[in-house]
PDB file of C-alpha atoms and ligand atoms in Angstrom:
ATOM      1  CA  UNK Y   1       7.626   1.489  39.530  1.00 45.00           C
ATOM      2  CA  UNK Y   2      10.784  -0.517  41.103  1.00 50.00           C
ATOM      3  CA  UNK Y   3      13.819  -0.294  38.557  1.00 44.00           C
ATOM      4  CA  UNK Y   4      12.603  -3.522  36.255  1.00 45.00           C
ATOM      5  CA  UNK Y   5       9.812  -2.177  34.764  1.00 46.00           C
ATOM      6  CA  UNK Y   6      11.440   1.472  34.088  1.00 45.00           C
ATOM      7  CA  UNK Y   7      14.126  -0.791  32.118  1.00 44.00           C
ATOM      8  CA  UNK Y   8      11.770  -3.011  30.703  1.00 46.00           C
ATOM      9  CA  UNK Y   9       9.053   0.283  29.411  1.00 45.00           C
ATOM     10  CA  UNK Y  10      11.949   2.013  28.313  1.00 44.00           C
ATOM     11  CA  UNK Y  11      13.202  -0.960  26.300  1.00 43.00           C
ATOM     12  CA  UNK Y  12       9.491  -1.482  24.763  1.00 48.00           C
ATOM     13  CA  UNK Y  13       9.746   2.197  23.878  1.00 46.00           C
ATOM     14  CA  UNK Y  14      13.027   2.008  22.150  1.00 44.00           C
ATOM     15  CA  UNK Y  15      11.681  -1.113  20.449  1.00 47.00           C
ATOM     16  CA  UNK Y  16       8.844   0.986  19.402  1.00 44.00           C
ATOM     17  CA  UNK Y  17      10.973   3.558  18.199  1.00 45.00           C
ATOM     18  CA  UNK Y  18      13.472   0.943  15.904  1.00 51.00           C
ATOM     19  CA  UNK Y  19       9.798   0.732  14.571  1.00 82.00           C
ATOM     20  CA  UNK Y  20       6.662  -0.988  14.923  1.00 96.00           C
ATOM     21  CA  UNK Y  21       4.513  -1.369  11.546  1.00 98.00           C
ATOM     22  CA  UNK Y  22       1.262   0.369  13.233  1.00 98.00           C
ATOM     23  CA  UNK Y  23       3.335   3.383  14.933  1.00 98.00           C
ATOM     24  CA  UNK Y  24       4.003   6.156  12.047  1.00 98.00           C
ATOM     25  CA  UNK Y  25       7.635   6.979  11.140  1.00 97.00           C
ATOM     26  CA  UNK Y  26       9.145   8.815   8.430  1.00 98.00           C
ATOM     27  CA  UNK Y  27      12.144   7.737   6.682  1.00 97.00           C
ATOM     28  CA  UNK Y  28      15.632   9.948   7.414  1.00 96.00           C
ATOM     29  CA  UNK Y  29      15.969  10.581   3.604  1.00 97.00           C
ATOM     30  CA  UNK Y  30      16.525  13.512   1.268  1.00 98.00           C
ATOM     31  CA  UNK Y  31      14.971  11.663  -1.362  1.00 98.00           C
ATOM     32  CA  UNK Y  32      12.082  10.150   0.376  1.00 98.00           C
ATOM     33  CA  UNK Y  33      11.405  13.810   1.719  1.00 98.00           C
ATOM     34  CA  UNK Y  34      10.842  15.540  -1.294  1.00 98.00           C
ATOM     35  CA  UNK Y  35       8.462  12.808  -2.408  1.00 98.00           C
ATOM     36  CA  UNK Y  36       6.552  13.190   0.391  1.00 98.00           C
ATOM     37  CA  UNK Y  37       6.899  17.439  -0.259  1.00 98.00           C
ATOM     38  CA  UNK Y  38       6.070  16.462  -4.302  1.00 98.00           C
ATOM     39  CA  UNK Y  39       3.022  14.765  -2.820  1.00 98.00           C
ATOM     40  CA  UNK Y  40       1.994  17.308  -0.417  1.00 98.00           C
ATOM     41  CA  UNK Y  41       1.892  19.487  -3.627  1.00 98.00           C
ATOM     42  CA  UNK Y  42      -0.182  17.280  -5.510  1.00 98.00           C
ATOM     43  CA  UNK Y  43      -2.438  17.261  -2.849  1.00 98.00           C
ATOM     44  CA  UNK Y  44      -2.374  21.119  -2.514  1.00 98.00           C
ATOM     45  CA  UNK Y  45      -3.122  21.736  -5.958  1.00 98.00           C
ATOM     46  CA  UNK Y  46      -5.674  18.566  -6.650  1.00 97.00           C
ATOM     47  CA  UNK Y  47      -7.303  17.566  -3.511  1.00 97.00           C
ATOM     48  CA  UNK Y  48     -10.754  18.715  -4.882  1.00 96.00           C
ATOM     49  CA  UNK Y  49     -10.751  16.761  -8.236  1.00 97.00           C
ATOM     50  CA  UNK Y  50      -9.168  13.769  -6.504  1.00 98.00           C
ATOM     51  CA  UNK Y  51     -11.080  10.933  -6.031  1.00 98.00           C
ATOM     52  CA  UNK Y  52      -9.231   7.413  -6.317  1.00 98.00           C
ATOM     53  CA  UNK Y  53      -6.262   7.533  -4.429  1.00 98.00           C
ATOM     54  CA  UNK Y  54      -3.549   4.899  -5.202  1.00 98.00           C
ATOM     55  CA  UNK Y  55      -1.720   4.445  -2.127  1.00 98.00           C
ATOM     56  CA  UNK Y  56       1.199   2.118  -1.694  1.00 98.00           C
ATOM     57  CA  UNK Y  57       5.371   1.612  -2.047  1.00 98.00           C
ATOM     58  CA  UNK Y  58       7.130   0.880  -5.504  1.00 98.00           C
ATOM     59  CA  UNK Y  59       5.089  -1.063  -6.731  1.00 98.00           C
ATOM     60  CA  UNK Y  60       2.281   1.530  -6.406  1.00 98.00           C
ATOM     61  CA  UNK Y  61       4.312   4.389  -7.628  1.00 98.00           C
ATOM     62  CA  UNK Y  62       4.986   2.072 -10.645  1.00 98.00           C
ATOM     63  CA  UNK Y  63       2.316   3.158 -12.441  1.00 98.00           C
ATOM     64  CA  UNK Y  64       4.329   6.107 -13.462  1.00 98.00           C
ATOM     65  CA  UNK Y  65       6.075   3.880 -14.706  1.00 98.00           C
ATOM     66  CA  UNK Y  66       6.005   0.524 -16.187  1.00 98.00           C
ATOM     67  CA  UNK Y  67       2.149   0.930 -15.505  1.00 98.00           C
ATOM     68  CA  UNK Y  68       2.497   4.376 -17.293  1.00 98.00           C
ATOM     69  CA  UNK Y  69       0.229   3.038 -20.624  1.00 98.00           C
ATOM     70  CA  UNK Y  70      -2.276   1.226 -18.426  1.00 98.00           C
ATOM     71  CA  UNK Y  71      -2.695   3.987 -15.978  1.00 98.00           C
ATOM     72  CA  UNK Y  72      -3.030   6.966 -18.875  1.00 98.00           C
ATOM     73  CA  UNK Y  73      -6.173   4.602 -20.616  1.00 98.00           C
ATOM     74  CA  UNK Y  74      -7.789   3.737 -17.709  1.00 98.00           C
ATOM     75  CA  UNK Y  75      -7.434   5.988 -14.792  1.00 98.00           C
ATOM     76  CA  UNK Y  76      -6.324   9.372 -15.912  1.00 96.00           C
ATOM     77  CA  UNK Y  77      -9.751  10.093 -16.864  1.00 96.00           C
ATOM     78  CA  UNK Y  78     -10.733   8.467 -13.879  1.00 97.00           C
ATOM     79  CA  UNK Y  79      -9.448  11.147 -11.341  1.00 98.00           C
ATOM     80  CA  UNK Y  80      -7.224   8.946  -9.740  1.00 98.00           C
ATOM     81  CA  UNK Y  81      -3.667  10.061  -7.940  1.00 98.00           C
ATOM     82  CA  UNK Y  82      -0.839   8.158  -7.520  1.00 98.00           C
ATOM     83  CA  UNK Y  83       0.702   8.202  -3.352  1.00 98.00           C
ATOM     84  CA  UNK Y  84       2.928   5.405  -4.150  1.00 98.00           C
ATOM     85  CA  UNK Y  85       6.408   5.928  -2.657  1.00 98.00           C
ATOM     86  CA  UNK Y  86       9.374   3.367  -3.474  1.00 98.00           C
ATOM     87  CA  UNK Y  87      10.360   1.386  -0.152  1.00 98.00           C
ATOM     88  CA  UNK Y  88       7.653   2.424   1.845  1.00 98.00           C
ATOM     89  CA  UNK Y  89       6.271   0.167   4.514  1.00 98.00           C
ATOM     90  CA  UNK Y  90       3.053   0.110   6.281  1.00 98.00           C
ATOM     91  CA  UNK Y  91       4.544   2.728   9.298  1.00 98.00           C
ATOM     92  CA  UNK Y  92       5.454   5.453   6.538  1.00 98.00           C
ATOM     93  CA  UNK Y  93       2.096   5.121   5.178  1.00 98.00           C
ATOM     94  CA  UNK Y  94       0.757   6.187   8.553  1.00 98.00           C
ATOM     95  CA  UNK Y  95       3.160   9.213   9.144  1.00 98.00           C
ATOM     96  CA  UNK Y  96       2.322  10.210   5.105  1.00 98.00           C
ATOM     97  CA  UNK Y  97      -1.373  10.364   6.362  1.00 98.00           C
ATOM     98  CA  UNK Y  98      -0.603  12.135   9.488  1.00 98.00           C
ATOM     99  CA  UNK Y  99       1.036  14.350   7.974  1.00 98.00           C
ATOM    100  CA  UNK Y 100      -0.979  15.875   5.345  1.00 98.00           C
ATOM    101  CA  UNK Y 101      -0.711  14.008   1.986  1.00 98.00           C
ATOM    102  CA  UNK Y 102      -4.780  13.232   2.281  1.00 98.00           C
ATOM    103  CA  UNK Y 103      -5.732  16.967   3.990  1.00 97.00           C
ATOM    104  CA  UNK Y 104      -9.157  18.592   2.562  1.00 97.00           C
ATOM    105  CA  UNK Y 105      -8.867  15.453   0.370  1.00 97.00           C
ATOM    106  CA  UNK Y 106     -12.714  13.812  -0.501  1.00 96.00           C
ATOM    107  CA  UNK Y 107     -11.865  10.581  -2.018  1.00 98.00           C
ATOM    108  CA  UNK Y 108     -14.251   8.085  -2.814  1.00 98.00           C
ATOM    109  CA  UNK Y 109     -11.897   5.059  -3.112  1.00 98.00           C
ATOM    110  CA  UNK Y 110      -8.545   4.417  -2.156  1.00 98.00           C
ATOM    111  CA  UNK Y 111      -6.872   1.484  -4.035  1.00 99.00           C
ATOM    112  CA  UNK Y 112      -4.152  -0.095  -1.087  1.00 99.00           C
ATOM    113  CA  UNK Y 113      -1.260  -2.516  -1.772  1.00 98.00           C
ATOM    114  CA  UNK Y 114       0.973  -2.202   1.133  1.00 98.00           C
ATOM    115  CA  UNK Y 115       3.362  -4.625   3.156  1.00 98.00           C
ATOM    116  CA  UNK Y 116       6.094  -6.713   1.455  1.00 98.00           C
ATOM    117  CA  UNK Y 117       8.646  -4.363   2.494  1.00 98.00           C
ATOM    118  CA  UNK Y 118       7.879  -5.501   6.052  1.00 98.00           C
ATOM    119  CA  UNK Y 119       8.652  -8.520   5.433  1.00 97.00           C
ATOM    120  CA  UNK Y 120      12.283  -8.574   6.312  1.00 94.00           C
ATOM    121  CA  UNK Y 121      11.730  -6.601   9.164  1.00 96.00           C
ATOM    122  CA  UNK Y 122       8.337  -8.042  10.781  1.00 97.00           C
ATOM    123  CA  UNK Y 123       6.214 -10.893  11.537  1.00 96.00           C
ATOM    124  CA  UNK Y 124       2.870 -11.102   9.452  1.00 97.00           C
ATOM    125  CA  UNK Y 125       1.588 -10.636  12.359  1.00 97.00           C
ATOM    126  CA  UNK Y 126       2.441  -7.207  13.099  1.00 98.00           C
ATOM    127  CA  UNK Y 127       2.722  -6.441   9.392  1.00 98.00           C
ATOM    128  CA  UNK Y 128      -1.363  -7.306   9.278  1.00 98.00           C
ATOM    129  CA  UNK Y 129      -1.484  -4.712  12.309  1.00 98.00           C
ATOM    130  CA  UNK Y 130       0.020  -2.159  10.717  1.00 98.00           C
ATOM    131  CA  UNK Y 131      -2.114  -2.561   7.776  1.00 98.00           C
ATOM    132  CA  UNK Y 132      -5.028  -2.161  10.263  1.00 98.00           C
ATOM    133  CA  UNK Y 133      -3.859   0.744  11.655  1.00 98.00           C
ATOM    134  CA  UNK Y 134      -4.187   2.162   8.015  1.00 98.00           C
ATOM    135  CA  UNK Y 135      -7.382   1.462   7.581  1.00 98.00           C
ATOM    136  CA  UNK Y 136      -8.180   3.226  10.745  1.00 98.00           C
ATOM    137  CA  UNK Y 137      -6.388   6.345   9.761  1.00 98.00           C
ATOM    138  CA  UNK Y 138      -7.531   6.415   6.441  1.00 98.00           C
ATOM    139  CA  UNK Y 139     -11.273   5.888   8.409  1.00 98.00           C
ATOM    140  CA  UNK Y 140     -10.129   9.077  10.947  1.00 96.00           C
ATOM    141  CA  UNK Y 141      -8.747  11.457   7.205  1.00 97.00           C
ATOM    142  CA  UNK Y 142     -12.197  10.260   5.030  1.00 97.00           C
ATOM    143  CA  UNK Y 143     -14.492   8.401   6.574  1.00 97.00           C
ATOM    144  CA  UNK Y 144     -16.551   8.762   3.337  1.00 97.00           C
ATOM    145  CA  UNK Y 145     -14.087   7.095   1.545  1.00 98.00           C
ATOM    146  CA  UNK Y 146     -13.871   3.261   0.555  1.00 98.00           C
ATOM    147  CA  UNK Y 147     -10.699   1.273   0.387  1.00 98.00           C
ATOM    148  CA  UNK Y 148     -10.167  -1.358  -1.695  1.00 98.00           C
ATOM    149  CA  UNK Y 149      -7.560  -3.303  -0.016  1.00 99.00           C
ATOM    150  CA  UNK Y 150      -5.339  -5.437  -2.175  1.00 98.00           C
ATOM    151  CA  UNK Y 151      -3.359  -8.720  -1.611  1.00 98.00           C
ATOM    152  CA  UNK Y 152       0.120  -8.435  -1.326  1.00 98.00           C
ATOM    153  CA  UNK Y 153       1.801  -9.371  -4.514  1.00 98.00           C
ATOM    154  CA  UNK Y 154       3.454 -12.828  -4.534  1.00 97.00           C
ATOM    155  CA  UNK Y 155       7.199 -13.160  -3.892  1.00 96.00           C
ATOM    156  CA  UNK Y 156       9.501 -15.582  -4.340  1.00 95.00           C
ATOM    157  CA  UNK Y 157      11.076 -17.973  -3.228  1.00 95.00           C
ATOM    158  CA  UNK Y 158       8.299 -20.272  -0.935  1.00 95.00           C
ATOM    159  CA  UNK Y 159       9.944 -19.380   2.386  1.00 96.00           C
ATOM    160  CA  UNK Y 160       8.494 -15.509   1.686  1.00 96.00           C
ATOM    161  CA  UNK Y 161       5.763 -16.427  -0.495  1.00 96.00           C
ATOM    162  CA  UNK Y 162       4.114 -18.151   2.632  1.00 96.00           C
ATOM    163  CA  UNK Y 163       5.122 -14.875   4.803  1.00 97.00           C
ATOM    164  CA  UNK Y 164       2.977 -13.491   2.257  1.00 97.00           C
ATOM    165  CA  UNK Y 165       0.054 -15.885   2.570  1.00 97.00           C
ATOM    166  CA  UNK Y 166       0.265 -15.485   5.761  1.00 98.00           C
ATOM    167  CA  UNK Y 167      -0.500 -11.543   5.340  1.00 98.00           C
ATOM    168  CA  UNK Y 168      -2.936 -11.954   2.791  1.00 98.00           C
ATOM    169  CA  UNK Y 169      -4.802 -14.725   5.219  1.00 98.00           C
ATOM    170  CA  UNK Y 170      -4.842 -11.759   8.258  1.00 98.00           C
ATOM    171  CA  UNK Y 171      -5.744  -9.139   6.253  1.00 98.00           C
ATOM    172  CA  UNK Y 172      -8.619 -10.586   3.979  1.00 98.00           C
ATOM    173  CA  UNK Y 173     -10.515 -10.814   7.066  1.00 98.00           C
ATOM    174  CA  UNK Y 174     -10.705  -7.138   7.747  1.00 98.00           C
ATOM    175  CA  UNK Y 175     -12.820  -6.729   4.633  1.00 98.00           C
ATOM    176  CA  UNK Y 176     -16.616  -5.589   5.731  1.00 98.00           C
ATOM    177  CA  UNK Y 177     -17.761  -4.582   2.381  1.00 98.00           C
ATOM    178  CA  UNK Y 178     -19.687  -1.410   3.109  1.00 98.00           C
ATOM    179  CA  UNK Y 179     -16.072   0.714   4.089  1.00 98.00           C
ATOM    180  CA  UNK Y 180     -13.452  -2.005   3.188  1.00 98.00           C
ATOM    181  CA  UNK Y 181     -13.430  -4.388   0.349  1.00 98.00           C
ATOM    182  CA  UNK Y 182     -10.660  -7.265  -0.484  1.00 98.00           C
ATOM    183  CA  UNK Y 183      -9.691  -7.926  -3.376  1.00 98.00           C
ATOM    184  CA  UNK Y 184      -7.111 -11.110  -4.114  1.00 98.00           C
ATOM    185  CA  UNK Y 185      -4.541 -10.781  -6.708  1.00 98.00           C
ATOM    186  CA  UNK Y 186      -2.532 -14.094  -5.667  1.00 97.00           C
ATOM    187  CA  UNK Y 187      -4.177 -16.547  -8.184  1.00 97.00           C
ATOM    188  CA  UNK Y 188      -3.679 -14.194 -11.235  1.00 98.00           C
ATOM    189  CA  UNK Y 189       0.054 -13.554 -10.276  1.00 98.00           C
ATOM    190  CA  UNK Y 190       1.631 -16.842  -9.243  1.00 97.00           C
ATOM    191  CA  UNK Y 191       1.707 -20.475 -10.615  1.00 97.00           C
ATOM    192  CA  UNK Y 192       2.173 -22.160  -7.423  1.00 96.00           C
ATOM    193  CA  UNK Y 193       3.367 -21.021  -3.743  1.00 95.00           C
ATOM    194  CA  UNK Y 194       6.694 -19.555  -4.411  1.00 95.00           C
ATOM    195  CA  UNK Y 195       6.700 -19.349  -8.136  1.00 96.00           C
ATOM    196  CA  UNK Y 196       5.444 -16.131  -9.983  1.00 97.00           C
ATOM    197  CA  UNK Y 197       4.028 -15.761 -13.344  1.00 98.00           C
ATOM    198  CA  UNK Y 198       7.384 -14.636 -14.596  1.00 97.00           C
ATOM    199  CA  UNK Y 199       5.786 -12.715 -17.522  1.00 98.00           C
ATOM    200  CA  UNK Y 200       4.377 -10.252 -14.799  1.00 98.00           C
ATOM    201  CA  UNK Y 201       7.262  -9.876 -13.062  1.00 98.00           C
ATOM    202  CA  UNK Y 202      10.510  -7.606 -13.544  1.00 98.00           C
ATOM    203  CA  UNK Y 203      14.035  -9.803 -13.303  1.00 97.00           C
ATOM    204  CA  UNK Y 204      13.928  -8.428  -9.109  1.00 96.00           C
ATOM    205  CA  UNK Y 205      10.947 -10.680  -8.562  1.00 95.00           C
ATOM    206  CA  UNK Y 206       9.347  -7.860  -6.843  1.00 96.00           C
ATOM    207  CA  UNK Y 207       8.451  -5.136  -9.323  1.00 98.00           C
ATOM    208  CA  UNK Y 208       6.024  -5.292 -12.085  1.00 98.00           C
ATOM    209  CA  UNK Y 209       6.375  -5.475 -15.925  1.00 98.00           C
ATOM    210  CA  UNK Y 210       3.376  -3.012 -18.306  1.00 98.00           C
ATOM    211  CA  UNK Y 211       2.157  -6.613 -18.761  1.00 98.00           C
ATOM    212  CA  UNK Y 212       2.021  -6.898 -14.816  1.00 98.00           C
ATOM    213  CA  UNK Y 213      -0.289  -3.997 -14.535  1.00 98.00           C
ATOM    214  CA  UNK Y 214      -2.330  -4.918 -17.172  1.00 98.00           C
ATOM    215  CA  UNK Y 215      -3.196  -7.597 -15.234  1.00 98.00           C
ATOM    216  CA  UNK Y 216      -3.530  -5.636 -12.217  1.00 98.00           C
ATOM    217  CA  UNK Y 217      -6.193  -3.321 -14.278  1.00 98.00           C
ATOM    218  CA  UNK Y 218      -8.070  -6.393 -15.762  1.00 98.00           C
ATOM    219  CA  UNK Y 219      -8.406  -8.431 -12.443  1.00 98.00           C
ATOM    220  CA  UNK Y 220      -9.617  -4.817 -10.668  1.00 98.00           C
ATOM    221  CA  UNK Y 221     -11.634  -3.447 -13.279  1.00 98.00           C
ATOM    222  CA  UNK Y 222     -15.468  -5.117 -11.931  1.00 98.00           C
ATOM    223  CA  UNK Y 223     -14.695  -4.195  -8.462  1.00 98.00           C
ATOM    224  CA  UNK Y 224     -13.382  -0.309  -8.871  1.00 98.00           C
ATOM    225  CA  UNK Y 225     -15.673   0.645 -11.527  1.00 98.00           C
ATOM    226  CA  UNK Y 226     -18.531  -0.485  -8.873  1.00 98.00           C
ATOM    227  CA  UNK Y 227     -16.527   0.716  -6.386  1.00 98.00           C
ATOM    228  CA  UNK Y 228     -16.576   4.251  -7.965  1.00 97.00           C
ATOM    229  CA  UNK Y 229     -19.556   4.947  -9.464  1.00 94.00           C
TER     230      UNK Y 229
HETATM  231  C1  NAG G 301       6.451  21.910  -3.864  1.00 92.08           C
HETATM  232  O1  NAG G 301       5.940  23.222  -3.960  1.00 92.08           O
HETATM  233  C2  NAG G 301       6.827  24.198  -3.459  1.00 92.08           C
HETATM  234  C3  NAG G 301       6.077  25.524  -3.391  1.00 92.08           C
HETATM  235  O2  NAG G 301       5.335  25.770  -4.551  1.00 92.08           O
HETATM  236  C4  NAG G 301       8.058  24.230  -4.338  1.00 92.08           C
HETATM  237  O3  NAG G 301       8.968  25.210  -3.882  1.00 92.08           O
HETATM  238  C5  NAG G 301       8.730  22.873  -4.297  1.00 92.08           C
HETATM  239  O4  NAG G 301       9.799  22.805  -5.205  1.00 92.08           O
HETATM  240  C6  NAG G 301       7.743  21.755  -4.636  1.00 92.08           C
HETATM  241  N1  NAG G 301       8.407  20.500  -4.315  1.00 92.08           N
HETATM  242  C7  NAG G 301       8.309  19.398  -5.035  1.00 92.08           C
HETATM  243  C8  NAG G 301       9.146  18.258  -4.597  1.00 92.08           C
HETATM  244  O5  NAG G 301       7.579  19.309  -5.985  1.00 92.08           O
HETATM  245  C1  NAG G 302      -7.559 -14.718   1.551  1.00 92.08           C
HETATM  246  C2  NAG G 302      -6.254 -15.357   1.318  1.00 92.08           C
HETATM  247  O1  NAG G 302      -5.816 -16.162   2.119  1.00 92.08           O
HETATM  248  N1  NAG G 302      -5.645 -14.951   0.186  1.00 92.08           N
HETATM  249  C3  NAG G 302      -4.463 -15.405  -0.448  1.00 92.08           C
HETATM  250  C4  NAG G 302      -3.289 -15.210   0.383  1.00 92.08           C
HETATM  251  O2  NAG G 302      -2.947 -16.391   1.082  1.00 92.08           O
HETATM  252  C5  NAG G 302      -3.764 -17.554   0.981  1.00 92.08           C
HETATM  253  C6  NAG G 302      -3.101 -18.692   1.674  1.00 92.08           C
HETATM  254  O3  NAG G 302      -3.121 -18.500   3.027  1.00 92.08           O
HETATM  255  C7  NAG G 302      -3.960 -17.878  -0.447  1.00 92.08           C
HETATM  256  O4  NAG G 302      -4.670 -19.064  -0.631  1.00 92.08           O
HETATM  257  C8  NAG G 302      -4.685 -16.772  -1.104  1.00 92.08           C
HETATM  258  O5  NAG G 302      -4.350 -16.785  -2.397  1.00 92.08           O
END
């Protein structure tokens, strides 16, 4: 190796290291730590009776939320867990599976919405990589275990919406329907490219309103209840 390609591997690796959305990283944060230790717990004291897992950022963990109603009629009884953490992206998804949140866990679905807080950071690309590398992981934890994976949720304005198409375009196609199944929320969530059903949306554009995850449960329902039975 002459002195150019040390410099230029040790530059890939620091690039890796300012993060890649298919290597796993955790997040430096008090906060986001005890979530993942809250979730470790949940898993410690629930893996046998879990069997949907809801897996995602803040829009997953929303339905502790503003999805609080929808959630307590229709999947409570269900025996499905919420793994949603607030800013996650698809590389803290992969260190929160390697690190335990899915051990001795059985599932037989996992519901995944994952990605749009790449977007700033990452081309859709690499974002659609890094939700690969998820469904490989979540393959390697329960290879019993379906995924249902799920559009990413329109944004506005265009310029991100089409970042988001762009996603949603990649990551349809890794769909096989016997492990991994797609399901496409864009036409029940936006107008037009760029322009959201406001009704669904909070004032940030990115979060959902109860009436957001109503629709969420409605559009879902004839795919998960086949999904889990
Ligand atoms: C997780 O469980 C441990 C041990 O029971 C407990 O000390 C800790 O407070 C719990 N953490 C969270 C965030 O729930
Ligand atoms: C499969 C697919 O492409 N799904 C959505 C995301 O983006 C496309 C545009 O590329 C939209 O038409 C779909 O709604």
């Amino acid at each position: 190796m002459n002195f150019f390609t040390v410099l230029a591997t040790i530059t890939l690796i620091g690039l890796a290291q300012a993060g890649s959305p298919w290597i796993a990283e955790p997040r430096n944060l008090d906060w986001w730590k005890a979530r993942h230790q809250g979730l470790l717990n949940q898993t410690k004291l629930h893996a046998a009776e879990e069997k949907v897992i809801f897996l995602g950022d803040s829009i997953t963990e929303g339905w502790s939320n503003h999805g609080k109603n929808v959630w307590k009629q229709h999947y409570e009884n269900r025996h499905s867990f919420n793994y949603g953490i607030g800013g996650d992206r698809t590389e803290h998804i992969l260190w929160r599976i390697a690190n335990g949140e899915l051990e001795n866990v059985n599932a037989k679905l996992v519901v995944l919405m994952i990605g749009t807080n790449n977007i700033r950071l990452h081309s859709s690309k690499d974002i659609a990589k890094g939700i690969h590398a998820i469904l490989d992981a979540l393959y390697s934890k329960m290879p019993n275990a379906k995924v249902l994976l799920l559009s990413v949720l329109p944004r506005q304005p265009e310029n991100i919406d089409s970042i988001v198409h762009d996603i949603n375009k990649s990551i349809s196609q890794y769909a096989d329907n016997k492990r991994v199944f797609w399901l496409d929320l864009t036409t029940n969530f936006e107008v037009t490219l760029g322009l959201e059903k406001a009704e669904l949306f909070l004032p940030d554009h990115v979060h959902l309103t109860e009436k957001g995850y109503q629709m969420w449960q409605k559009v879902m329902e004839p795919t998960f209840s086949k999904l889990i039975a």
